[in-house]
XYZ file of C-alpha atoms in Angstrom:
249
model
C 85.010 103.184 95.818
C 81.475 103.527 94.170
C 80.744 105.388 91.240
C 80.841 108.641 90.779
C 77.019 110.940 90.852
C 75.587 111.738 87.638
C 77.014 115.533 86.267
C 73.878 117.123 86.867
C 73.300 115.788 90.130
C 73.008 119.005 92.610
C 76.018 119.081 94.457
C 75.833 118.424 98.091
C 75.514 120.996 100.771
C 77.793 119.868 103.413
C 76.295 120.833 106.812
C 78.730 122.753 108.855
C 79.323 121.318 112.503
C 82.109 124.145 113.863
C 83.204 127.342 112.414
C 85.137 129.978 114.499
C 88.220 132.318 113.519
C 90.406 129.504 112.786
C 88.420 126.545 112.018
C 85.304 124.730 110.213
C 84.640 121.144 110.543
C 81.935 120.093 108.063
C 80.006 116.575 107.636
C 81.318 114.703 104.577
C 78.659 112.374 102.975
C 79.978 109.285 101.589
C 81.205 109.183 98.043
C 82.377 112.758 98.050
C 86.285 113.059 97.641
C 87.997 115.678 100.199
C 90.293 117.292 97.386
C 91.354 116.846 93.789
C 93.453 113.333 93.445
C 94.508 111.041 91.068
C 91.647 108.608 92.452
C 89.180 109.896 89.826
C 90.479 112.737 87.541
C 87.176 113.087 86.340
C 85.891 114.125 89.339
C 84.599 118.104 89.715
C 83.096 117.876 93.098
C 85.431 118.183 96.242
C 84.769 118.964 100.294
C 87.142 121.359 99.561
C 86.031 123.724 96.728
C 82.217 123.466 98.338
C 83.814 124.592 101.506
C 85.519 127.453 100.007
C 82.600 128.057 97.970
C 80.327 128.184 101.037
C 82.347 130.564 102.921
C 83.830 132.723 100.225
C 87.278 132.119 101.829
C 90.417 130.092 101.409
C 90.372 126.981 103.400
C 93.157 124.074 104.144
C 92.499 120.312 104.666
C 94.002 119.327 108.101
C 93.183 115.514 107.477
C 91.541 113.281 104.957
C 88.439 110.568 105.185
C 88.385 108.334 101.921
C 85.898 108.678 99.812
C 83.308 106.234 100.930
C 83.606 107.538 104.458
C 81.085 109.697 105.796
C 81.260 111.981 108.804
C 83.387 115.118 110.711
C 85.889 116.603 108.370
C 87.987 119.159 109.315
C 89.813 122.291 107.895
C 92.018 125.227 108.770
C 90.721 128.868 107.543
C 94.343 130.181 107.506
C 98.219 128.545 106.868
C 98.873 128.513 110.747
C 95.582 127.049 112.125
C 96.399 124.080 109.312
C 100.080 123.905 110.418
C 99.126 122.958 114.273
C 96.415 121.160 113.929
C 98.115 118.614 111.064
C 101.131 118.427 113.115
C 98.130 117.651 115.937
C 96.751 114.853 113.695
C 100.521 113.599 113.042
C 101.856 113.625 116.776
C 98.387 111.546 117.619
C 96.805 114.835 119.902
C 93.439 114.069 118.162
C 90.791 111.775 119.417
C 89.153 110.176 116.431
C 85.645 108.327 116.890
C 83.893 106.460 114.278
C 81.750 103.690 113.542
C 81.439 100.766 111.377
C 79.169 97.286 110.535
C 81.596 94.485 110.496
C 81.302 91.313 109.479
C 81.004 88.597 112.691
C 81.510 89.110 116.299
C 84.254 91.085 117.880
C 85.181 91.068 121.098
C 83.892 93.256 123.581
C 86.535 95.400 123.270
C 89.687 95.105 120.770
C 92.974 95.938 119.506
C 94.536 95.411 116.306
C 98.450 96.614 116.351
C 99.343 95.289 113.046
C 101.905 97.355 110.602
C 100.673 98.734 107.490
C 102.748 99.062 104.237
C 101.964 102.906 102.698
C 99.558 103.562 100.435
C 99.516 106.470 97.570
C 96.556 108.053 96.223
C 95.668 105.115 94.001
C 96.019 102.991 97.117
C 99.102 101.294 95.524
C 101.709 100.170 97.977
C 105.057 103.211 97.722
C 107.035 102.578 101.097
C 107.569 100.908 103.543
C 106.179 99.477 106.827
C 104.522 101.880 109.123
C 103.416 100.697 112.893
C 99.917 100.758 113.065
C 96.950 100.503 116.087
C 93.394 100.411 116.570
C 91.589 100.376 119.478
C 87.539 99.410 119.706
C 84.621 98.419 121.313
C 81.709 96.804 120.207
C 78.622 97.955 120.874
C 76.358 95.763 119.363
C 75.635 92.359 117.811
C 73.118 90.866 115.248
C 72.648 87.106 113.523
C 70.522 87.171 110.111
C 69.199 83.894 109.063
C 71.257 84.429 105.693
C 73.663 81.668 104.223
C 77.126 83.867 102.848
C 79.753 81.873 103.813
C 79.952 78.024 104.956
C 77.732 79.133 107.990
C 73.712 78.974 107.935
C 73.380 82.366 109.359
C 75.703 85.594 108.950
C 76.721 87.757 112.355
C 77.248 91.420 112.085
C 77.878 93.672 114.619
C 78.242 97.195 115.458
C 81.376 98.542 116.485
C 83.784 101.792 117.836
C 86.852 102.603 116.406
C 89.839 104.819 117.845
C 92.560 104.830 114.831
C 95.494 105.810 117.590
C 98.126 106.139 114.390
C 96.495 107.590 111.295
C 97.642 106.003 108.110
C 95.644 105.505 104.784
C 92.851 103.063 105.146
C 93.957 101.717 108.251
C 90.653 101.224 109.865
C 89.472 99.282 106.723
C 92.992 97.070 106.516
C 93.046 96.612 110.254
C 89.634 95.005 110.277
C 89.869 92.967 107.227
C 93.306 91.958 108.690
C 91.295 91.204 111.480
C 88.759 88.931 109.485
C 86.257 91.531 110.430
C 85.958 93.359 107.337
C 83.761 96.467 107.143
C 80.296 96.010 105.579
C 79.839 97.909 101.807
C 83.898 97.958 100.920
C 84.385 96.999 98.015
C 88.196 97.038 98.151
C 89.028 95.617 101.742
C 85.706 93.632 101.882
C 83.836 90.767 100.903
C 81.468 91.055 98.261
C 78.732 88.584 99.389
C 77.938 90.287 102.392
C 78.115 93.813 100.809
C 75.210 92.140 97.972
C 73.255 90.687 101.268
C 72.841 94.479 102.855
C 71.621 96.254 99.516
C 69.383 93.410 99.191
C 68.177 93.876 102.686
C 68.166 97.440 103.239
C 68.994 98.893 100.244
C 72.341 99.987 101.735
C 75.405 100.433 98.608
C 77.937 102.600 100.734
C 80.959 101.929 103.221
C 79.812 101.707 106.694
C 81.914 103.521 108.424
C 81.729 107.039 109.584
C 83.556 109.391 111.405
C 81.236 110.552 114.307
C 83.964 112.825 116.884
C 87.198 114.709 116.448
C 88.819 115.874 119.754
C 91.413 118.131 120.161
C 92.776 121.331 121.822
C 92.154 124.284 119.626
C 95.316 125.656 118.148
C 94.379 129.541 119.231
C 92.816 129.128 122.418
C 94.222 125.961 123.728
C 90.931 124.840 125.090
C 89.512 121.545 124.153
C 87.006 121.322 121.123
C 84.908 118.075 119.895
C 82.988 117.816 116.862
C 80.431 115.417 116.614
C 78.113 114.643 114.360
C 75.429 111.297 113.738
C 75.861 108.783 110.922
C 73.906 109.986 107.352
C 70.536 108.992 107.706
C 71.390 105.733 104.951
C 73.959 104.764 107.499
C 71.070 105.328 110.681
C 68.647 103.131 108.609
C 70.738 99.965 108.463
C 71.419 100.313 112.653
C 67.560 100.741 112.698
C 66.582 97.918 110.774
C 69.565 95.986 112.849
C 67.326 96.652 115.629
C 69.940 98.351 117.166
C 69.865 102.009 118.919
C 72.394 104.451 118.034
C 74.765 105.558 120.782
C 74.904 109.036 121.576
C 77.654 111.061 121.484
C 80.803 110.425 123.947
């Protein structure tokens, strides 16, 4: 999951990507947990309490992103706006967007409808078997003249991702399941090519982000999307890929 920032670290201030009446969507840098969990009960820095503390107002977490994920995090302002928009997130009226470095070459475009067993806060299987499907695309590819595996050189590749169910850590599961596990995770992942990135670029996070929520606002019906770029430690690695960041969609 990473470790946790030094106590006197500043915290983070979490650029804010939406705010009306109802709503603020935020973006989330990697290795900050969206509320207190029992992931680390140590922890005393949370999207939600900087949130609050930025806006002087109570605010209510509509969705999650796991720690090491970076990107567009959204929350309610009042009980209602959180009520529609999580039953939003739960009936699949959301358009999620995000991106990710995967080990090897996917297809062009991709869908992984595998079942996932749920998770609890500690990740530890607690239920049973929940349908689960990804859709993606990917954009682009790259071959490093690096031995990891039993192969001379290791292939990478830049992808999309549309989670069209939402359970916990399904984009991570669904691509290791697909041997085409996401670069920097050091649960679903493999550790040799995770070393080979912070040896090449320096790069020690998960990377996957969440770059676009899309939805239809819960007051005024009309539809909203949120973007917002990878962190700039996530826009380095594409860069030194010698690959060029797609714009928003």
């Amino acid at each position: 999951m990473g470790p946790s920032p030094p106590r006197d670290t500043p915290a983070p201030v979490l650029t804010i990507l939406h705010l009306d009446d109802q709503l603020v969507a935020v973006h989330k840098p990697a290795g900050l947990l969206v509320h207190r969990s029992n992931v680390d009960r140590h922890e005393t820095r949370f999207a939600l309490q900087l949130v609050r503390d930025r806006l002087g107002r109570e605010v209510h977490p509509v969705h999650r992103l796991d720690r090491p994920t970076s990107g567009v995090l959204l929350f309610a302002l009042d009980r209602d706006g959180c009520r529609r928009m999580s039953a939003a997130f739960e009936a699949g009226q959301v358009d999620k967007q995000y991106l990710a470095i995967v080990r090897g070459h996917p297809a062009d475009a991709f869908e992984i409808d595998h079942p996932l067993v749920r998770l609890d806060d500690d990740a530890t299987a607690c239920g049973s078997t929940q349908p689960a499907l990804t859709r993606g695309c990917t954009l682009a590819r790259a071959e490093l003249p690096h031995h990891v595996d039993r192969y001379p050189t290791s292939r990478y590749a830049l992808v999309s991702l549309a989670p069209v169910t939402g359970r916990r850590h399904q984009l991570r599961r669904h691509l290791k399941h697909a041997a085409h596990p996401i670069v920097g995770d050091t649960t679903y992942g493999k550790s040799g090519h995770n070393r080979l990135f912070e040896s090449l670029f320096g790069s020690r996070r998960l990377l996957l982000a969440c770059t676009s929520l899309a939805f239809e606002h819960p007051n005024t019906g009309r539809p909203l999307r949120i973007t917002a770029p990878p962190d700039d430690d996530f826009s380095a690695v594409i860069a030194s890929l010698g690959w060029i960041l797609p714009g928003p969609r």
